[in-house]
mmCIF file of C-alpha atoms in Angstrom:
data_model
loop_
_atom_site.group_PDB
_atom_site.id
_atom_site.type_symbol
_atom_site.label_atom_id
_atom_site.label_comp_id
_atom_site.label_asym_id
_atom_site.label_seq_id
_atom_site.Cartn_x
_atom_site.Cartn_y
_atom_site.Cartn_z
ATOM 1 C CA UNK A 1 11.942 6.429 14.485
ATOM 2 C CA UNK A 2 12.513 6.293 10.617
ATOM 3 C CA UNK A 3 9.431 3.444 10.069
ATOM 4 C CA UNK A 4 10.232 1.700 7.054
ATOM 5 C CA UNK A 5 13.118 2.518 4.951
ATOM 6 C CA UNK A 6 14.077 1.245 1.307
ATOM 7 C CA UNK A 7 17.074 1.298 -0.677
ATOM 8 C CA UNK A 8 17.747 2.278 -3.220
ATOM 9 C CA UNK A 9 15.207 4.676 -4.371
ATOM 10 C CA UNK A 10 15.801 4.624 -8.053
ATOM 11 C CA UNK A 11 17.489 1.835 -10.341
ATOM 12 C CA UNK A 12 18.118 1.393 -13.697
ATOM 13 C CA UNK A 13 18.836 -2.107 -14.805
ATOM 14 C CA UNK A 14 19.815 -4.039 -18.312
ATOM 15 C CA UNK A 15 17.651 -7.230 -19.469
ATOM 16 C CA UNK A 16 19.692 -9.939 -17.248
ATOM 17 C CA UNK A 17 21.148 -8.174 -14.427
ATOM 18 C CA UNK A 18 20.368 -9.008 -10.881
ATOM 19 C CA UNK A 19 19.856 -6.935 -8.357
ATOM 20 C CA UNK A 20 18.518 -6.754 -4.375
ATOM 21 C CA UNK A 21 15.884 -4.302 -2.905
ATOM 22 C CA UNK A 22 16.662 -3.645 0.552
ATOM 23 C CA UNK A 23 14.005 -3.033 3.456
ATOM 24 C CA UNK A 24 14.235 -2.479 6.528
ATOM 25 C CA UNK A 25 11.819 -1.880 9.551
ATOM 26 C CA UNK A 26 12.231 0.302 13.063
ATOM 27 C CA UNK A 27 8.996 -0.621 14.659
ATOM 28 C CA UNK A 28 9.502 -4.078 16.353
ATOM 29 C CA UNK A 29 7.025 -5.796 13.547
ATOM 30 C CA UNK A 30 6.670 -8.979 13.093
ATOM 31 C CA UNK A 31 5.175 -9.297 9.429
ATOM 32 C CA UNK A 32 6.689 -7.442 6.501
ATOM 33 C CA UNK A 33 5.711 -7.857 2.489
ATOM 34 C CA UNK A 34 7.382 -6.786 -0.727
ATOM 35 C CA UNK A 35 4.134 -4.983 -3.312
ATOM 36 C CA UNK A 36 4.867 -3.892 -7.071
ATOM 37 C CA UNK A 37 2.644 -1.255 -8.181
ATOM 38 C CA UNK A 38 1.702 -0.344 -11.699
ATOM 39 C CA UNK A 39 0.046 1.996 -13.383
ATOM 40 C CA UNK A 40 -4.018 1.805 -13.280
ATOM 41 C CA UNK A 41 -3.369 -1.357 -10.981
ATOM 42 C CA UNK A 42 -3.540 -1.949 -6.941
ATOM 43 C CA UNK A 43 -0.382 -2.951 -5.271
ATOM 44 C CA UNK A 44 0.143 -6.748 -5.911
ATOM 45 C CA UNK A 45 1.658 -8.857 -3.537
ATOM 46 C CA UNK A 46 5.177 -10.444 -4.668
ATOM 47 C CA UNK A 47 6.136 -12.102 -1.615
ATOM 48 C CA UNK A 48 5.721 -11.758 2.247
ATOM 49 C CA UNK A 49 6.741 -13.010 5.518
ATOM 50 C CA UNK A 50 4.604 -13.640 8.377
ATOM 51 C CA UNK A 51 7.456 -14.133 11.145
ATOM 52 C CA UNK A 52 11.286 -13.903 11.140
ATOM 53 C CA UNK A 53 12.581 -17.710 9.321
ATOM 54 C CA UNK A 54 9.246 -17.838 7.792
ATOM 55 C CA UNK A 55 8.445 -16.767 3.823
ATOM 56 C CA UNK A 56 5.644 -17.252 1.374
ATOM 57 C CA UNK A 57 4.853 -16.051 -2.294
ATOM 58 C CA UNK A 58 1.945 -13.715 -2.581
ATOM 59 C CA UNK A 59 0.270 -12.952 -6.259
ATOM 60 C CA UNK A 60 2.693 -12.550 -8.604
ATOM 61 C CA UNK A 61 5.806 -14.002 -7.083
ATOM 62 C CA UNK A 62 7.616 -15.383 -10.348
ATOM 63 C CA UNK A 63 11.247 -13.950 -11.231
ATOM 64 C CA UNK A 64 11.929 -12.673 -7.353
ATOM 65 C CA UNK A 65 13.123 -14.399 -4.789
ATOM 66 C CA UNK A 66 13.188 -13.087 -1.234
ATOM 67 C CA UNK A 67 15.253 -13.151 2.351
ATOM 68 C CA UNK A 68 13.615 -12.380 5.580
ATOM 69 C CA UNK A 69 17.386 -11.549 7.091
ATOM 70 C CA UNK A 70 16.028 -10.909 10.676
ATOM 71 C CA UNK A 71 13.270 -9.091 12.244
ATOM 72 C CA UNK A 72 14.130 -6.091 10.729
ATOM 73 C CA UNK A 73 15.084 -6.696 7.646
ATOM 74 C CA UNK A 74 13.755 -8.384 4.544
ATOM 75 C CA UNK A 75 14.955 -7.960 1.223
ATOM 76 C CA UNK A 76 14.131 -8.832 -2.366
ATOM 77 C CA UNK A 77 16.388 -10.135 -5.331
ATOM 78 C CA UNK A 78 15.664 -10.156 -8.986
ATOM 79 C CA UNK A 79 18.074 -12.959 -10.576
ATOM 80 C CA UNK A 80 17.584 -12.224 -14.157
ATOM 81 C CA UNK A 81 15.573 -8.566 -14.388
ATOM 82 C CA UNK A 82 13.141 -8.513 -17.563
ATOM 83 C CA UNK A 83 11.487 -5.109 -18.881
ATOM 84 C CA UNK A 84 7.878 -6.437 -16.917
ATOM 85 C CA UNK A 85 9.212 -5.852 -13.793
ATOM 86 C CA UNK A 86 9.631 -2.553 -14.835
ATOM 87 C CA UNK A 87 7.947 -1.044 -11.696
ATOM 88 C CA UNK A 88 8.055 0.890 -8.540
ATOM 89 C CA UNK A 89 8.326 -1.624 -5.271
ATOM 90 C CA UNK A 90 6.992 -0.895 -1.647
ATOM 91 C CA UNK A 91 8.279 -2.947 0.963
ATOM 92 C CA UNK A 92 5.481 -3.079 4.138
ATOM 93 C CA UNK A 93 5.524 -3.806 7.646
ATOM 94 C CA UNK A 94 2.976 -5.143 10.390
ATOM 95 C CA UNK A 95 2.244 -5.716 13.551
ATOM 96 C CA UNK A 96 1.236 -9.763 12.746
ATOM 97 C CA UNK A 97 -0.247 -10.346 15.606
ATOM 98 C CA UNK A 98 -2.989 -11.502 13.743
ATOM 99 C CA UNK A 99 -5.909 -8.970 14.699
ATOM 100 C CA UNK A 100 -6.742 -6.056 12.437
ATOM 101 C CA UNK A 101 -2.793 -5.970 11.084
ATOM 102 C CA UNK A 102 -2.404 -2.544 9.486
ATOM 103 C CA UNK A 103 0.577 -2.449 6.986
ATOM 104 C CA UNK A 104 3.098 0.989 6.915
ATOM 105 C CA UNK A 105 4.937 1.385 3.632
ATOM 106 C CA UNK A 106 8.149 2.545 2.912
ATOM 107 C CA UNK A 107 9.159 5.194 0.333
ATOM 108 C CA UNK A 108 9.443 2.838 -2.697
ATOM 109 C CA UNK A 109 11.757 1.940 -5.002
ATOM 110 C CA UNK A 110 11.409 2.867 -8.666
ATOM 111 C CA UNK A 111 12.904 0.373 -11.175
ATOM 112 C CA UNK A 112 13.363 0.314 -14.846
ATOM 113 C CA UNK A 113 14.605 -2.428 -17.010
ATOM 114 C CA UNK A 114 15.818 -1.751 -20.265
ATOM 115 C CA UNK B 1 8.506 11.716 -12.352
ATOM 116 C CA UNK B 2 5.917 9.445 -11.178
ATOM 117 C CA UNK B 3 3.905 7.552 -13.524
ATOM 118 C CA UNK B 4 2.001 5.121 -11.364
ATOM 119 C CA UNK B 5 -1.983 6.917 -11.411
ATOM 120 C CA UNK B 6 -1.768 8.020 -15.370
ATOM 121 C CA UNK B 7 -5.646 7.226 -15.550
ATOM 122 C CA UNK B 8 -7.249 7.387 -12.133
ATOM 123 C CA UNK B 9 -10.179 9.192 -12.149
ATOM 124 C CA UNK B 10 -10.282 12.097 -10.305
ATOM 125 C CA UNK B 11 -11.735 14.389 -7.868
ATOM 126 C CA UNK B 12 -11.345 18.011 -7.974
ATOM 127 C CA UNK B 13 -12.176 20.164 -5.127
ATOM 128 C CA UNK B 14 -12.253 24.036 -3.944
ATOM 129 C CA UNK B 15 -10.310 24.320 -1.086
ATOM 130 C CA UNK B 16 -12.329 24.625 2.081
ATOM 131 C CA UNK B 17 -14.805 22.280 0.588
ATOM 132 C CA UNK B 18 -15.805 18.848 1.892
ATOM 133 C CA UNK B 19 -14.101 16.163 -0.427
ATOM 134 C CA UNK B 20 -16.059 12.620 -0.890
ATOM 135 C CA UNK B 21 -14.013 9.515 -2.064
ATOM 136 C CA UNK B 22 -15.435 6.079 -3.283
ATOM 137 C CA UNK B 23 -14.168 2.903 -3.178
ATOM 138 C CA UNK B 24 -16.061 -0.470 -4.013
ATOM 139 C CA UNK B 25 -14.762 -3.267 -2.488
ATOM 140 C CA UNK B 26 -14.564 -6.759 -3.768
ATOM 141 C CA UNK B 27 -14.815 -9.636 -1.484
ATOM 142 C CA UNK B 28 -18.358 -9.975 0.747
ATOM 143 C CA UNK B 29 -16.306 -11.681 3.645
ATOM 144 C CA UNK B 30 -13.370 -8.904 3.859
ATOM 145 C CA UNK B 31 -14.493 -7.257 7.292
ATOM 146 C CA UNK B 32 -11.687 -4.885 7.616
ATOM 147 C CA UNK B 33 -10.494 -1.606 5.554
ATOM 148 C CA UNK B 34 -7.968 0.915 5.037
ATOM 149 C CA UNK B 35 -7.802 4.386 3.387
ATOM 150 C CA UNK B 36 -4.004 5.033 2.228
ATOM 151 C CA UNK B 37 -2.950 8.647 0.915
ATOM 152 C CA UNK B 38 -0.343 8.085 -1.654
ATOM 153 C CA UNK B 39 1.394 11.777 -2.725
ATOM 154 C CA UNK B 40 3.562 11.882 -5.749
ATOM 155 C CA UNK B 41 6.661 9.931 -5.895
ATOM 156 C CA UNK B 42 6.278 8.326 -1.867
ATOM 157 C CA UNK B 43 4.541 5.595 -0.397
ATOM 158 C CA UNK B 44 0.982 4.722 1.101
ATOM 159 C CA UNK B 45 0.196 6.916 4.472
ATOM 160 C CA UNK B 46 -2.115 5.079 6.635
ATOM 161 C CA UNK B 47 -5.354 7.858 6.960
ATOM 162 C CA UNK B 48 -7.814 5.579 8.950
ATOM 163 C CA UNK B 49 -9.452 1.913 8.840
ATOM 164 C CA UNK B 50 -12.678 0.441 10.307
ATOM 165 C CA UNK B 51 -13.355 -2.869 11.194
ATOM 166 C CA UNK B 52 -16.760 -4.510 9.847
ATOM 167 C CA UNK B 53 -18.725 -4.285 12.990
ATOM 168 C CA UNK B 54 -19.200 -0.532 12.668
ATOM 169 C CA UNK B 55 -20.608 2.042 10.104
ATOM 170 C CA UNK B 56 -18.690 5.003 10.837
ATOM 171 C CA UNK B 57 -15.129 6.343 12.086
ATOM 172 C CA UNK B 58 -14.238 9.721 12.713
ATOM 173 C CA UNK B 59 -10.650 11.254 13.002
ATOM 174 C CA UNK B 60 -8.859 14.428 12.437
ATOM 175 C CA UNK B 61 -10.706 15.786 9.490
ATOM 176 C CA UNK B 62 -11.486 12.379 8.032
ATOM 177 C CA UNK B 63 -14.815 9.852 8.400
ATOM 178 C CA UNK B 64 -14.410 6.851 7.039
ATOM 179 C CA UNK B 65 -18.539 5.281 6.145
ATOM 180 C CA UNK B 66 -18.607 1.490 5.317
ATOM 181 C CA UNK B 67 -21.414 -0.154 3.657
ATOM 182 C CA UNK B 68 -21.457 -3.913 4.286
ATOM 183 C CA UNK B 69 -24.859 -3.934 2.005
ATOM 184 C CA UNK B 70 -23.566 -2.672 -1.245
ATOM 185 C CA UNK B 71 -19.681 -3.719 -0.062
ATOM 186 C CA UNK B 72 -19.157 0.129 -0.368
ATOM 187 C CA UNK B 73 -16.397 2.559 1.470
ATOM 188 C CA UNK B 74 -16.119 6.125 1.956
ATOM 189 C CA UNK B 75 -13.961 8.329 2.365
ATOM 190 C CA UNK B 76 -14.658 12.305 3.416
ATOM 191 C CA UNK B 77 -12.593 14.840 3.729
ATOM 192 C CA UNK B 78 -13.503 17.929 5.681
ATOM 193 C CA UNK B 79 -11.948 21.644 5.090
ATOM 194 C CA UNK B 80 -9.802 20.423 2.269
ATOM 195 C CA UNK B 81 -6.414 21.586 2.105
ATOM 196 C CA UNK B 82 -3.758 21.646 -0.894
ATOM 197 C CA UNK B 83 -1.836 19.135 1.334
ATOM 198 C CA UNK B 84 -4.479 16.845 0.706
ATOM 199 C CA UNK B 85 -3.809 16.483 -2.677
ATOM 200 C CA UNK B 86 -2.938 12.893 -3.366
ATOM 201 C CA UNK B 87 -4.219 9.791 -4.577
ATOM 202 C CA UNK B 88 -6.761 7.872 -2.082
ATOM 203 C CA UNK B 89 -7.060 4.229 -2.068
ATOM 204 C CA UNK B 90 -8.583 1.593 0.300
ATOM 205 C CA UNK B 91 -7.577 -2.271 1.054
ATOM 206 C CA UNK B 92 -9.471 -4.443 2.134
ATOM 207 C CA UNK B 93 -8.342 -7.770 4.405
ATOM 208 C CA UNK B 94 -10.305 -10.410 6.127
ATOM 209 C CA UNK B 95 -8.368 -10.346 9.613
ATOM 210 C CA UNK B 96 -6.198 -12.879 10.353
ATOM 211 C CA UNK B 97 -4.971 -13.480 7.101
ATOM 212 C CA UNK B 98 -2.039 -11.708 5.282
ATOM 213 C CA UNK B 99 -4.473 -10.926 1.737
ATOM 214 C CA UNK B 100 -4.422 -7.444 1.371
ATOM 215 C CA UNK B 101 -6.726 -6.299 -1.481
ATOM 216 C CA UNK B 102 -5.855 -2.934 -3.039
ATOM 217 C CA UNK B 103 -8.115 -0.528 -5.090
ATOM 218 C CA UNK B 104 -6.238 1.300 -7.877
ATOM 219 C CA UNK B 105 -7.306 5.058 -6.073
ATOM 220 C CA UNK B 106 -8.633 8.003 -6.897
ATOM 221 C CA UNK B 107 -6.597 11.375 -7.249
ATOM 222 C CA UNK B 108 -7.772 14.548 -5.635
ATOM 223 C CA UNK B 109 -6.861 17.548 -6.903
ATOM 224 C CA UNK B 110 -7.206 20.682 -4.539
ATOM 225 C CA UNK B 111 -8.251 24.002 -6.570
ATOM 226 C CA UNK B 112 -6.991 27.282 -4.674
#
């Protein structure tokens, strides 16, 4: 039972590129989010999905675009990577059944943007 | 290596000793929290949450103490151990909804 796994775990991009973040979750969840995390910040939330065919932006949603594929998996795409999403990513997963929903991370992704 | 946590404050601790964590949290109408342990290049570990209607929750080695007066969370550490060095934060969520607010965490260093 891995949890939550995340590929890749380190990328190095050039101003422009695109690229996807993969997730993907072992534990029959329902819900699953994609966080950024900065220094001297909390996690912010980019994007999440509530249910498989369902997706909604979170906080700071603006240059990403996401894919819930199916239950398991949900990834997220930078089109045109800029040097302030310069970052490290978690993806999440829940339960969602809409009680006290407590979200497991995966390992992260760490991303720079040149 | 990991640069997220440059500037949290942080708590050092002799190992053995009780460790004491603070978090204050934000919104008056969250009424359910986290504690995550976040060690050095990884992602968030789930320690232990507690829902609004109580005050206290005990597991292995860890009490979690929520304040609903001064919107204040707790967490302690007993017999601390250089495994437990790590940055702590809590999260806060009104259940239901899929707002998770996160504290930026405190690091705890563990002094043999």
């Amino acid at each position: 039972n891995a949890g939550v796994t995340q590929t890749p775990k380190f990328q190095v991009l050039k101003t422009g590129q695109s690229m996807t973040l993969q997730c993907a979750q072992d534990m029959n969840h329902n819900s699953m989010y994609w966080y950024r995390q900065d220094p001297g910040m909390g996690l912010r939330l980019i994007y999440y999905s509530a249910s498989e065919g369902t997706t909604d932006k979170g906080e700071v949603p603006n240059g990403y675009n996401v894919s819930r594929l199916n239950k398991r998996e949900f990834s997220l795409r930078l089109e045109s990577a800029a040097p302030s999403q310069t970052s490290v990513y978690f993806c999440a997963s829940s339960p969602g059944l809409g009680l006290t929903d407590t979200q497991y991370f995966g390992p992260g992704t760490r991303l720079t943007v040149l | 290596g990991e640069s997220v946590g440059l500037h949290l404050p942080t708590l050092s601790v002799q190992e053995g000793d009780n460790s004491i964590i603070n978090c204050a949290y934000s919104n008056s109408a969250s009424d359910y929290f986290i504690w995550y342990k976040q060690e050095s290049g990884k992602g968030p570990q789930f320690i232990i949450d507690i829902r609004s209607n109580m005050d206290k929750r005990q597991g292995q080695r860890v009490t979690v103490l929520l304040n609903k007066t001064v919107k204040h969370l707790s967490l302690q550490i007993a017999a601390t151990q250089p495994g437990d060095s790590a940055v702590y934060f809590c999260a806060e969520n009104i259940v239901g909804t899929y707002k998770y607010i996160f504290g930026t965490g405190t690091r705890l260093k563990v002094l043999a």
